[in-house]
Structure formats: C-alpha cells, structure tokens
C-alpha cells in the first residue's frame, strides 16, 4: 500500500499546412503533442492497513509468510522507507494528416526513476532481497535507478467515415531497476488491424 502525488504539464499545437483552416479534414496538417509528469510514491501517511482489513468485494486481507519465513503483515506498508519513489514521465508525439484518409504518427515516451526505499532492509524483522541498501543503477534490485524508453510509428487509412485500417510498430527498452527480473530488456511490437465505428 502507498500514497501517490502527481503533477504534470501537457501541450498541443496544430500546424495548418494547407492554409485553408483546421476544420477542413481534407487539408494537410501536423499536430505536435508533448508533456511531462512526476509521480511520487510514498509510504501511507495513515500507517496503512493490517490483516483483517476488508477491501473491495468484501475480501479480507490475511497474513502471509514473508521472505524470511516468519509471519508477515499481509500488506507491504513500508516499500518506500528510506526514500520515496519518484517516476518522471515524458513524451513527445507528432501526427501528419495528409488528407481526409491518410495519416502518419510517431511518438517517443520515457520513464525515469532514481533509487528509492534504501531503508527497507533496516526495518527490524524485514528481509527484502530484492531491495538494495545503497544507491544503484543496475537491474539486480527493483529499487535501483532505471529507465524505460518507447518509440512508436503508426499509419492510419480511413477507408470510409466509419471504417479505418491501421498498422504500426513500437520498440521498447528498459534498464536499471525497471529491468529487475526481466529475461529480455527490449522488444518490438507490431500490430495490424481495423476498426469499425457506429
């Protein structure tokens, strides 16, 4: 369990390439969007929940065994002891609308985090082998600094007003704490499809 605080800024600008007004779908235009946000994950200010707490659907959280074999609390309320987790998210995209049917889009997205939770293993009775006690940037521990980057490209063709065909590909890569326990740290994701709207 944790508390979160988030803030960000986002923007969009449309270039009228056809010079005949943005409301005409047949006119070419280029749209740029971008933004930045930060999420702060911290230990719950209320102290968190304990075994016996009733949650959604009436499910009651019970005790579990912790990593050292002793009875745990059932809920982790201390994951950010010794440092909050700050995740910085940024992106920029561009979309070229050629005419009323063809459009092309590209995007770049990035997540960054610094080391966090360096005091978890200092809590009496807690053994967290996935947590480092010192700042780090490798994939050995989940709380190391790390990053994720994604680049994407997409083509859309509006066959009719209600029927669209699209194709695209995205490439993603992770490093540091984001890559903890991953077998592969990069991949390509192609997609082809169609969409019919009423």
Coordinates of C-alpha atoms in Angstrom, one line a residue:
X1 CA 0.0 0.0 0.0
X2 CA 1.2 3.5 -0.7
X3 CA 0.3 7.1 -1.2
X4 CA 0.7 8.9 -4.5
X5 CA 1.1 12.6 -5.6
X6 CA 1.2 13.6 -9.2
X7 CA 1.6 16.8 -11.2
X8 CA 2.4 17.5 -14.8
X9 CA 2.2 19.8 -17.8
X10 CA 0.9 18.9 -21.3
X11 CA 0.7 20.8 -24.5
X12 CA -0.6 20.5 -28.1
X13 CA -0.1 22.6 -31.2
X14 CA -1.5 22.1 -34.7
X15 CA 0.2 23.5 -37.8
X16 CA -2.1 24.4 -40.6
X17 CA -0.1 23.1 -43.6
X18 CA -2.9 23.6 -46.1
X19 CA -3.5 27.3 -45.1
X20 CA -7.3 26.8 -45.5
X21 CA -8.4 26.3 -42.0
X22 CA -8.0 23.4 -39.5
X23 CA -11.7 22.4 -39.7
X24 CA -11.4 21.0 -43.2
X25 CA -10.4 17.3 -42.8
X26 CA -9.1 17.2 -46.4
X27 CA -6.4 19.8 -45.7
X28 CA -3.0 18.6 -44.5
X29 CA -1.9 19.5 -41.0
X30 CA 0.7 18.4 -38.5
X31 CA 0.0 18.0 -34.8
X32 CA 2.6 18.1 -32.1
X33 CA 1.9 17.0 -28.5
X34 CA 4.2 16.6 -25.5
X35 CA 4.2 16.5 -21.8
X36 CA 5.9 15.8 -18.5
X37 CA 4.6 14.5 -15.2
X38 CA 6.1 13.3 -12.0
X39 CA 4.6 10.7 -9.7
X40 CA 5.7 10.5 -6.0
X41 CA 5.1 7.1 -4.4
X42 CA 5.4 7.2 -0.6
X43 CA 4.6 5.1 2.5
X44 CA 0.9 5.6 3.5
X45 CA 0.6 8.6 5.8
X46 CA -2.2 6.8 7.7
X47 CA 0.1 3.9 8.5
X48 CA -1.5 1.5 6.1
X49 CA -3.8 -1.5 6.6
X50 CA -3.3 -4.6 8.8
X51 CA -4.6 -8.2 8.4
X52 CA -8.3 -8.3 8.7
X53 CA -8.9 -5.2 6.7
X54 CA -12.0 -5.6 4.4
X55 CA -11.5 -4.4 0.8
X56 CA -13.4 -4.4 -2.5
X57 CA -15.9 -7.2 -2.7
X58 CA -15.7 -8.0 1.0
X59 CA -12.3 -9.6 0.5
X60 CA -10.5 -9.8 3.8
X61 CA -6.7 -9.4 3.8
X62 CA -5.0 -12.1 5.8
X63 CA -1.4 -12.8 7.0
X64 CA 1.2 -14.2 4.6
X65 CA 4.7 -15.6 5.0
X66 CA 7.4 -13.0 4.5
X67 CA 10.7 -13.8 2.7
X68 CA 12.4 -14.9 5.8
X69 CA 9.7 -17.4 6.7
X70 CA 8.1 -15.5 9.5
X71 CA 4.5 -14.4 9.5
X72 CA 4.2 -11.1 7.6
X73 CA 1.6 -8.4 7.7
X74 CA -0.2 -9.4 4.5
X75 CA 0.3 -5.9 3.2
X76 CA 3.5 -4.0 2.5
X77 CA 3.2 -0.6 4.0
X78 CA 6.9 0.2 4.1
X79 CA 8.2 -0.2 0.5
X80 CA 9.4 3.4 0.4
X81 CA 11.2 3.6 3.7
X82 CA 14.5 5.5 3.2
X83 CA 13.3 7.4 0.2
X84 CA 10.2 7.9 -1.9
X85 CA 10.0 6.6 -5.4
X86 CA 9.9 9.4 -8.0
X87 CA 8.9 8.4 -11.5
X88 CA 9.4 11.0 -14.2
X89 CA 7.3 10.5 -17.3
X90 CA 7.8 12.5 -20.6
X91 CA 6.6 12.1 -24.1
X92 CA 6.5 13.9 -27.5
X93 CA 4.4 12.9 -30.5
X94 CA 3.8 14.1 -34.0
X95 CA 1.0 13.3 -36.4
X96 CA 0.9 14.2 -40.0
X97 CA -2.7 14.3 -41.5
X98 CA -2.1 14.1 -45.3
X99 CA -5.8 14.3 -46.3
X100 CA -9.1 13.0 -45.2
X101 CA -7.9 9.4 -45.4
X102 CA -4.2 9.1 -44.7
X103 CA -2.3 9.9 -41.5
X104 CA 1.1 9.0 -40.1
X105 CA 2.1 9.3 -36.4
X106 CA 5.4 8.9 -34.5
X107 CA 5.9 9.0 -30.7
X108 CA 8.7 8.9 -28.1
X109 CA 7.9 8.0 -24.5
X110 CA 10.3 7.8 -21.5
X111 CA 10.0 6.8 -17.8
X112 CA 12.9 7.5 -15.4
X113 CA 13.3 6.7 -11.7
X114 CA 16.1 7.2 -9.1
X115 CA 17.0 4.8 -6.3
X116 CA 14.3 4.5 -3.6
X117 CA 13.4 2.6 -0.5
X118 CA 17.0 2.3 0.7
X119 CA 15.9 1.8 4.3
X120 CA 13.6 -1.1 3.8
X121 CA 16.1 -3.7 4.9
X122 CA 16.9 -1.6 8.0
X123 CA 13.4 -2.2 9.4
X124 CA 13.6 -4.8 12.3
X125 CA 12.2 -8.2 11.1
X126 CA 12.2 -7.3 7.4
X127 CA 14.2 -9.2 4.9
X128 CA 13.8 -7.9 1.3
X129 CA 16.4 -9.5 -1.0
X130 CA 15.0 -7.5 -4.0
X131 CA 15.9 -4.2 -2.3
X132 CA 19.3 -2.6 -2.3
X133 CA 20.6 -0.7 0.8
X134 CA 22.7 1.7 -1.3
X135 CA 22.0 3.8 -4.4
X136 CA 22.4 1.7 -7.6
X137 CA 21.6 1.7 -11.3
X138 CA 21.8 -2.0 -12.2
X139 CA 18.9 -4.5 -12.7
X140 CA 20.0 -6.5 -9.7
X141 CA 17.5 -4.8 -7.4
X142 CA 14.0 -3.5 -8.1
X143 CA 14.7 -0.2 -6.3
X144 CA 17.7 0.8 -8.5
X145 CA 17.6 3.8 -10.7
X146 CA 16.4 2.9 -14.2
X147 CA 14.6 4.0 -17.3
X148 CA 12.1 2.8 -20.0
X149 CA 12.0 4.1 -23.5
X150 CA 9.5 3.5 -26.2
X151 CA 9.4 4.6 -29.8
X152 CA 6.4 4.0 -32.0
X153 CA 5.2 4.6 -35.6
X154 CA 1.6 4.2 -36.9
X155 CA -0.2 4.5 -40.3
X156 CA -4.0 5.0 -40.5
X157 CA -6.2 4.8 -43.5
X158 CA -9.8 5.9 -43.2
X159 CA -11.5 3.9 -45.9
X160 CA -14.9 5.4 -45.1
X161 CA -16.2 7.6 -42.4
X162 CA -16.8 4.6 -40.1
X163 CA -14.1 2.1 -41.2
X164 CA -10.4 2.5 -40.5
X165 CA -7.4 0.3 -41.3
X166 CA -4.2 0.8 -39.3
X167 CA -0.7 -0.6 -38.9
X168 CA 2.1 0.2 -36.6
X169 CA 5.2 -0.9 -34.6
X170 CA 6.6 0.0 -31.3
X171 CA 10.1 -0.6 -29.9
X172 CA 10.7 -0.6 -26.1
X173 CA 13.8 -0.9 -24.0
X174 CA 14.2 -1.0 -20.2
X175 CA 17.3 -0.7 -17.9
X176 CA 18.2 -0.5 -14.3
X177 CA 15.5 -1.2 -11.7
X178 CA 12.8 -1.2 -14.4
X179 CA 14.5 -4.4 -15.8
X180 CA 14.6 -6.2 -12.5
X181 CA 13.7 -9.9 -13.0
X182 CA 13.2 -9.4 -16.8
X183 CA 14.7 -12.0 -19.2
X184 CA 14.6 -9.6 -22.2
X185 CA 15.1 -5.9 -21.8
X186 CA 13.9 -4.9 -25.3
X187 CA 11.3 -5.9 -27.8
X188 CA 9.4 -5.0 -31.0
X189 CA 5.6 -5.0 -31.0
X190 CA 4.0 -4.8 -34.5
X191 CA 0.3 -4.5 -35.0
X192 CA -2.2 -4.5 -37.9
X193 CA -5.9 -4.1 -37.5
X194 CA -9.2 -2.5 -38.5
X195 CA -11.9 -0.6 -36.6
X196 CA -15.5 -0.1 -37.4
X197 CA -17.4 2.6 -35.5
X198 CA -21.1 3.2 -35.5

